[in-house]
Amino acid sequence: KIKIILALHSNLPWVFFDFMPGSFYRNFLTKKLMELSIHACEILIVDSVFAKEEISNILKINKNKIKVVYLGVDIKFLNQNKSDNYVSGIDYNTKYILSVLSCTRYHNILNLLKAYKVLIKEINFKIKFIIVLQILDKKYFTELSNYIDQNFDKKNIIILNNIDSKYLPNLYRNSKLYVFSSYCEVFGLTSLESMSQGCPVVISKSSALPEVNNNAADYFNPDDIIDIKNKLKINLLDNNKRQNLVKNGKLHYKKFTWEKNVSETMHIIHNLN
């Protein structure tokens, strides 16, 4: 007789199952158990309207059963005081592009690297690429490492593996651009974190990312290396365009708070018949 409210934070198993890291059998079992849970619950809470439409269409769920509650920006990014948390060995005064993501194929990090390779040949100043990774797919990480070794001076690409999130505010704050590529996002928090630190955002025009980031980001096709390169290039060279993104971002990220998330979630719980 206990009623169930379920929160779902990823549609990946149904959209890009082959891109999921780990064992096929484990992933298949996880997917089936998730489906059973979703069909059994009275209310399903998802992170975006996009996620609601997508999961409803795939699993043939009544949309009235699905509620949208946006996530919030963590408190560490709301404190605008200068942080003392710096990654040892990183020169924060050099120009760099930043990306923070998990090492999985649905993030298509390889296309970011290929776009960066073209970019540094076309601009007349040096800029590094710092990639903060949570390594979930070790095979894919090996492929990325091999590509970097074969195509770049080691000083150009800096990989930071599984670092503590306390280091992120200063990495965002001192970056010239934040770039994020993904095929499958039901929300995505790192772009909002970046905005909170005054860093302009260039991001995939895919899944829920346009909904969540709205006019506070510039968008590219994640399958088009030249488009990615062009968006990076114009936002590096056009100061007015970059500052406009910063201005919009500083207003936009404030719409997403955990207080609002909790309030809306509790409203759903209290109104469950």
PDB file of C-alpha atoms in Angstrom, residues 47-245:
ATOM      1  CA  ASP A  47      14.980  17.043 -14.458  1.00  0.00           C
ATOM      2  CA  SER A  48      13.632  18.756 -17.604  1.00  0.00           C
ATOM      3  CA  VAL A  49      10.716  19.000 -19.990  1.00  0.00           C
ATOM      4  CA  PHE A  50      12.928  17.339 -22.592  1.00  0.00           C
ATOM      5  CA  ALA A  51      13.495  14.383 -20.261  1.00  0.00           C
ATOM      6  CA  LYS A  52       9.750  14.105 -19.642  1.00  0.00           C
ATOM      7  CA  GLU A  53       8.880  14.037 -23.324  1.00  0.00           C
ATOM      8  CA  GLU A  54      11.674  11.616 -24.174  1.00  0.00           C
ATOM      9  CA  ILE A  55      11.012   9.026 -21.470  1.00  0.00           C
ATOM     10  CA  SER A  56       7.255   9.268 -21.934  1.00  0.00           C
ATOM     11  CA  ASN A  57       7.541   8.516 -25.640  1.00  0.00           C
ATOM     12  CA  ILE A  58      10.053   5.687 -25.197  1.00  0.00           C
ATOM     13  CA  LEU A  59       8.307   3.841 -22.369  1.00  0.00           C
ATOM     14  CA  LYS A  60       4.738   4.867 -23.309  1.00  0.00           C
ATOM     15  CA  ILE A  61       4.066   6.498 -19.942  1.00  0.00           C
ATOM     16  CA  ASN A  62       1.134   8.810 -19.261  1.00  0.00           C
ATOM     17  CA  LYS A  63       2.627  12.312 -19.139  1.00  0.00           C
ATOM     18  CA  ASN A  64       0.388  13.240 -16.199  1.00  0.00           C
ATOM     19  CA  LYS A  65       2.428  10.796 -14.127  1.00  0.00           C
ATOM     20  CA  ILE A  66       5.665  12.669 -14.864  1.00  0.00           C
ATOM     21  CA  LYS A  67       6.628  15.874 -13.041  1.00  0.00           C
ATOM     22  CA  VAL A  68       9.497  18.200 -13.946  1.00  0.00           C
ATOM     23  CA  VAL A  69      11.686  19.593 -11.158  1.00  0.00           C
ATOM     24  CA  TYR A  70      14.884  21.380 -12.160  1.00  0.00           C
ATOM     25  CA  LEU A  71      18.111  20.748 -10.254  1.00  0.00           C
ATOM     26  CA  GLY A  72      20.031  23.481  -8.418  1.00  0.00           C
ATOM     27  CA  VAL A  73      23.523  24.957  -8.424  1.00  0.00           C
ATOM     28  CA  ASP A  74      25.634  23.771  -5.479  1.00  0.00           C
ATOM     29  CA  ILE A  75      26.358  26.215  -2.687  1.00  0.00           C
ATOM     30  CA  LYS A  76      30.116  26.161  -3.353  1.00  0.00           C
ATOM     31  CA  PHE A  77      29.431  28.022  -6.604  1.00  0.00           C
ATOM     32  CA  LEU A  78      27.157  30.602  -5.006  1.00  0.00           C
ATOM     33  CA  ASN A  79      29.891  31.975  -2.762  1.00  0.00           C
ATOM     34  CA  GLN A  80      31.579  34.677  -4.811  1.00  0.00           C
ATOM     35  CA  ASN A  81      34.474  35.124  -2.381  1.00  0.00           C
ATOM     36  CA  LYS A  82      37.905  34.202  -3.693  1.00  0.00           C
ATOM     37  CA  SER A  83      38.756  30.547  -3.083  1.00  0.00           C
ATOM     38  CA  ASP A  84      42.180  29.261  -2.023  1.00  0.00           C
ATOM     39  CA  ASN A  85      41.631  25.904  -3.729  1.00  0.00           C
ATOM     40  CA  TYR A  86      44.016  25.742  -6.672  1.00  0.00           C
ATOM     41  CA  VAL A  87      45.240  22.628  -8.464  1.00  0.00           C
ATOM     42  CA  SER A  88      48.981  22.237  -7.971  1.00  0.00           C
ATOM     43  CA  GLY A  89      50.979  22.704 -11.166  1.00  0.00           C
ATOM     44  CA  ILE A  90      48.285  24.635 -13.075  1.00  0.00           C
ATOM     45  CA  ASP A  91      49.173  28.173 -14.214  1.00  0.00           C
ATOM     46  CA  TYR A  92      45.864  30.001 -13.859  1.00  0.00           C
ATOM     47  CA  ASN A  93      47.281  33.082 -15.598  1.00  0.00           C
ATOM     48  CA  THR A  94      47.677  31.299 -18.941  1.00  0.00           C
ATOM     49  CA  LYS A  95      44.817  31.303 -21.433  1.00  0.00           C
ATOM     50  CA  TYR A  96      42.840  28.071 -21.445  1.00  0.00           C
ATOM     51  CA  ILE A  97      39.554  26.493 -22.488  1.00  0.00           C
ATOM     52  CA  LEU A  98      37.895  24.262 -19.887  1.00  0.00           C
ATOM     53  CA  SER A  99      35.691  21.188 -20.066  1.00  0.00           C
ATOM     54  CA  VAL A 100      34.331  19.229 -17.087  1.00  0.00           C
ATOM     55  CA  LEU A 101      32.715  15.891 -17.907  1.00  0.00           C
ATOM     56  CA  SER A 102      32.714  12.169 -17.392  1.00  0.00           C
ATOM     57  CA  CYS A 103      34.847  10.074 -19.715  1.00  0.00           C
ATOM     58  CA  THR A 104      32.086   8.322 -21.656  1.00  0.00           C
ATOM     59  CA  ARG A 105      31.409   7.985 -25.369  1.00  0.00           C
ATOM     60  CA  TYR A 106      28.125   9.885 -25.271  1.00  0.00           C
ATOM     61  CA  HIS A 107      30.118  12.991 -24.347  1.00  0.00           C
ATOM     62  CA  ASN A 108      32.064  12.668 -27.608  1.00  0.00           C
ATOM     63  CA  ILE A 109      35.236  14.178 -26.172  1.00  0.00           C
ATOM     64  CA  LEU A 110      37.178  13.110 -29.245  1.00  0.00           C
ATOM     65  CA  ASN A 111      35.334  15.666 -31.385  1.00  0.00           C
ATOM     66  CA  LEU A 112      36.254  18.397 -28.896  1.00  0.00           C
ATOM     67  CA  LEU A 113      39.906  17.437 -29.240  1.00  0.00           C
ATOM     68  CA  LYS A 114      39.678  17.403 -33.037  1.00  0.00           C
ATOM     69  CA  ALA A 115      38.031  20.831 -33.044  1.00  0.00           C
ATOM     70  CA  TYR A 116      40.695  22.176 -30.687  1.00  0.00           C
ATOM     71  CA  LYS A 117      43.406  20.830 -33.008  1.00  0.00           C
ATOM     72  CA  VAL A 118      41.979  22.862 -35.898  1.00  0.00           C
ATOM     73  CA  LEU A 119      41.401  25.897 -33.679  1.00  0.00           C
ATOM     74  CA  ILE A 120      45.003  26.314 -32.491  1.00  0.00           C
ATOM     75  CA  LYS A 121      46.178  26.352 -36.109  1.00  0.00           C
ATOM     76  CA  GLU A 122      43.873  29.264 -36.955  1.00  0.00           C
ATOM     77  CA  ILE A 123      44.359  31.663 -34.036  1.00  0.00           C
ATOM     78  CA  ASN A 124      47.463  33.766 -33.487  1.00  0.00           C
ATOM     79  CA  PHE A 125      47.822  33.181 -29.751  1.00  0.00           C
ATOM     80  CA  LYS A 126      48.410  30.148 -27.567  1.00  0.00           C
ATOM     81  CA  ILE A 127      45.563  28.677 -25.581  1.00  0.00           C
ATOM     82  CA  LYS A 128      45.561  25.428 -23.607  1.00  0.00           C
ATOM     83  CA  PHE A 129      42.743  22.939 -23.165  1.00  0.00           C
ATOM     84  CA  ILE A 130      42.108  21.731 -19.604  1.00  0.00           C
ATOM     85  CA  ILE A 131      39.816  18.697 -19.363  1.00  0.00           C
ATOM     86  CA  VAL A 132      38.521  17.614 -15.964  1.00  0.00           C
ATOM     87  CA  LEU A 133      37.485  13.983 -16.241  1.00  0.00           C
ATOM     88  CA  GLN A 134      35.695  11.441 -14.144  1.00  0.00           C
ATOM     89  CA  ILE A 135      36.917   8.244 -15.793  1.00  0.00           C
ATOM     90  CA  LEU A 136      33.986   5.849 -16.199  1.00  0.00           C
ATOM     91  CA  ASP A 137      35.038   4.198 -19.469  1.00  0.00           C
ATOM     92  CA  LYS A 138      38.695   3.157 -19.238  1.00  0.00           C
ATOM     93  CA  LYS A 139      38.832   1.896 -22.823  1.00  0.00           C
ATOM     94  CA  TYR A 140      37.602   5.223 -24.158  1.00  0.00           C
ATOM     95  CA  PHE A 141      40.083   7.061 -21.935  1.00  0.00           C
ATOM     96  CA  THR A 142      42.898   5.007 -23.484  1.00  0.00           C
ATOM     97  CA  GLU A 143      41.686   5.993 -26.962  1.00  0.00           C
ATOM     98  CA  LEU A 144      41.638   9.673 -25.970  1.00  0.00           C
ATOM     99  CA  SER A 145      45.099   9.435 -24.421  1.00  0.00           C
ATOM    100  CA  ASN A 146      46.497   7.852 -27.583  1.00  0.00           C
ATOM    101  CA  TYR A 147      44.946  10.569 -29.748  1.00  0.00           C
ATOM    102  CA  ILE A 148      46.424  13.289 -27.535  1.00  0.00           C
ATOM    103  CA  ASP A 149      49.867  11.684 -27.623  1.00  0.00           C
ATOM    104  CA  GLN A 150      49.785  11.456 -31.411  1.00  0.00           C
ATOM    105  CA  ASN A 151      48.412  14.934 -32.150  1.00  0.00           C
ATOM    106  CA  PHE A 152      49.448  17.436 -29.480  1.00  0.00           C
ATOM    107  CA  ASP A 153      52.335  18.850 -27.581  1.00  0.00           C
ATOM    108  CA  LYS A 154      51.783  17.558 -24.041  1.00  0.00           C
ATOM    109  CA  LYS A 155      51.829  21.152 -22.751  1.00  0.00           C
ATOM    110  CA  ASN A 156      48.686  22.005 -24.761  1.00  0.00           C
ATOM    111  CA  ILE A 157      46.333  19.438 -23.233  1.00  0.00           C
ATOM    112  CA  ILE A 158      45.996  19.085 -19.467  1.00  0.00           C
ATOM    113  CA  ILE A 159      43.935  16.166 -18.142  1.00  0.00           C
ATOM    114  CA  LEU A 160      42.827  16.322 -14.510  1.00  0.00           C
ATOM    115  CA  ASN A 161      41.449  12.967 -13.392  1.00  0.00           C
ATOM    116  CA  ASN A 162      38.815  12.630 -10.676  1.00  0.00           C
ATOM    117  CA  ILE A 163      39.754  15.797  -8.794  1.00  0.00           C
ATOM    118  CA  ASP A 164      37.788  17.118  -5.827  1.00  0.00           C
ATOM    119  CA  SER A 165      34.968  19.475  -6.839  1.00  0.00           C
ATOM    120  CA  LYS A 166      36.346  22.143  -4.489  1.00  0.00           C
ATOM    121  CA  TYR A 167      38.882  22.967  -7.234  1.00  0.00           C
ATOM    122  CA  LEU A 168      36.246  23.692  -9.867  1.00  0.00           C
ATOM    123  CA  PRO A 169      35.279  27.295  -8.968  1.00  0.00           C
ATOM    124  CA  ASN A 170      38.762  28.665  -9.660  1.00  0.00           C
ATOM    125  CA  LEU A 171      39.113  26.576 -12.808  1.00  0.00           C
ATOM    126  CA  TYR A 172      35.844  28.024 -14.104  1.00  0.00           C
ATOM    127  CA  ARG A 173      36.649  31.535 -12.949  1.00  0.00           C
ATOM    128  CA  ASN A 174      39.949  31.785 -14.786  1.00  0.00           C
ATOM    129  CA  SER A 175      38.898  30.031 -17.998  1.00  0.00           C
ATOM    130  CA  LYS A 176      38.384  31.939 -21.258  1.00  0.00           C
ATOM    131  CA  LEU A 177      35.608  29.563 -22.337  1.00  0.00           C
ATOM    132  CA  TYR A 178      33.749  26.584 -20.978  1.00  0.00           C
ATOM    133  CA  VAL A 179      32.937  23.944 -23.598  1.00  0.00           C
ATOM    134  CA  PHE A 180      30.713  20.910 -23.094  1.00  0.00           C
ATOM    135  CA  SER A 181      29.742  18.222 -25.589  1.00  0.00           C
ATOM    136  CA  SER A 182      27.077  15.577 -25.055  1.00  0.00           C
ATOM    137  CA  TYR A 183      24.498  13.564 -26.949  1.00  0.00           C
ATOM    138  CA  CYS A 184      22.400  12.697 -23.922  1.00  0.00           C
ATOM    139  CA  GLU A 185      21.696  15.090 -21.039  1.00  0.00           C
ATOM    140  CA  VAL A 186      18.473  15.370 -19.075  1.00  0.00           C
ATOM    141  CA  PHE A 187      19.861  18.464 -17.321  1.00  0.00           C
ATOM    142  CA  GLY A 188      23.608  19.115 -17.016  1.00  0.00           C
ATOM    143  CA  LEU A 189      24.955  21.169 -14.124  1.00  0.00           C
ATOM    144  CA  THR A 190      28.499  22.107 -15.136  1.00  0.00           C
ATOM    145  CA  SER A 191      27.448  24.815 -17.596  1.00  0.00           C
ATOM    146  CA  LEU A 192      25.441  26.559 -14.859  1.00  0.00           C
ATOM    147  CA  GLU A 193      28.374  26.200 -12.464  1.00  0.00           C
ATOM    148  CA  SER A 194      30.574  27.836 -15.082  1.00  0.00           C
ATOM    149  CA  MET A 195      28.121  30.722 -15.533  1.00  0.00           C
ATOM    150  CA  SER A 196      28.115  31.313 -11.785  1.00  0.00           C
ATOM    151  CA  GLN A 197      31.867  32.023 -11.985  1.00  0.00           C
ATOM    152  CA  GLY A 198      31.597  34.420 -14.921  1.00  0.00           C
ATOM    153  CA  CYS A 199      32.830  32.001 -17.580  1.00  0.00           C
ATOM    154  CA  PRO A 200      31.101  32.048 -21.015  1.00  0.00           C
ATOM    155  CA  VAL A 201      29.602  28.740 -22.161  1.00  0.00           C
ATOM    156  CA  VAL A 202      29.762  27.012 -25.555  1.00  0.00           C
ATOM    157  CA  ILE A 203      27.725  23.814 -25.575  1.00  0.00           C
ATOM    158  CA  SER A 204      26.041  21.088 -27.637  1.00  0.00           C
ATOM    159  CA  LYS A 205      22.693  21.908 -29.158  1.00  0.00           C
ATOM    160  CA  SER A 206      21.295  18.557 -28.117  1.00  0.00           C
ATOM    161  CA  SER A 207      18.948  16.873 -25.642  1.00  0.00           C
ATOM    162  CA  ALA A 208      17.991  19.114 -22.668  1.00  0.00           C
ATOM    163  CA  LEU A 209      20.951  21.505 -22.948  1.00  0.00           C
ATOM    164  CA  PRO A 210      19.184  24.291 -24.918  1.00  0.00           C
ATOM    165  CA  GLU A 211      16.250  24.132 -22.490  1.00  0.00           C
ATOM    166  CA  VAL A 212      18.463  24.408 -19.411  1.00  0.00           C
ATOM    167  CA  ASN A 213      20.954  26.984 -20.738  1.00  0.00           C
ATOM    168  CA  ASN A 214      18.636  29.080 -22.907  1.00  0.00           C
ATOM    169  CA  ASN A 215      20.227  32.353 -24.151  1.00  0.00           C
ATOM    170  CA  ALA A 216      23.124  32.100 -21.696  1.00  0.00           C
ATOM    171  CA  ALA A 217      25.162  29.824 -23.978  1.00  0.00           C
ATOM    172  CA  ASP A 218      26.303  29.527 -27.584  1.00  0.00           C
ATOM    173  CA  TYR A 219      25.516  26.236 -29.305  1.00  0.00           C
ATOM    174  CA  PHE A 220      27.196  23.817 -31.716  1.00  0.00           C
ATOM    175  CA  ASN A 221      26.429  20.550 -33.467  1.00  0.00           C
ATOM    176  CA  PRO A 222      28.374  17.899 -31.491  1.00  0.00           C
ATOM    177  CA  ASP A 223      28.923  15.873 -34.687  1.00  0.00           C
ATOM    178  CA  ASP A 224      30.381  18.806 -36.651  1.00  0.00           C
ATOM    179  CA  ILE A 225      34.040  19.432 -35.800  1.00  0.00           C
ATOM    180  CA  ILE A 226      34.181  22.633 -37.857  1.00  0.00           C
ATOM    181  CA  ASP A 227      31.076  24.020 -36.186  1.00  0.00           C
ATOM    182  CA  ILE A 228      32.588  23.331 -32.757  1.00  0.00           C
ATOM    183  CA  LYS A 229      35.825  25.006 -33.834  1.00  0.00           C
ATOM    184  CA  ASN A 230      33.994  28.032 -35.254  1.00  0.00           C
ATOM    185  CA  LYS A 231      31.958  28.569 -32.080  1.00  0.00           C
ATOM    186  CA  LEU A 232      35.085  28.344 -29.939  1.00  0.00           C
ATOM    187  CA  LYS A 233      36.960  30.691 -32.257  1.00  0.00           C
ATOM    188  CA  ILE A 234      34.333  33.427 -32.487  1.00  0.00           C
ATOM    189  CA  ASN A 235      33.800  33.462 -28.720  1.00  0.00           C
ATOM    190  CA  LEU A 236      37.531  33.705 -28.119  1.00  0.00           C
ATOM    191  CA  LEU A 237      38.042  36.517 -30.634  1.00  0.00           C
ATOM    192  CA  ASP A 238      34.838  38.530 -30.203  1.00  0.00           C
ATOM    193  CA  ASN A 239      35.012  40.114 -26.766  1.00  0.00           C
ATOM    194  CA  ASN A 240      31.529  41.668 -27.035  1.00  0.00           C
ATOM    195  CA  LYS A 241      29.939  38.311 -27.825  1.00  0.00           C
ATOM    196  CA  ARG A 242      31.808  36.651 -24.972  1.00  0.00           C
ATOM    197  CA  GLN A 243      30.832  39.356 -22.496  1.00  0.00           C
ATOM    198  CA  ASN A 244      27.210  39.103 -23.559  1.00  0.00           C
ATOM    199  CA  LEU A 245      27.284  35.392 -22.702  1.00  0.00           C
TER     200      LEU A 245
END
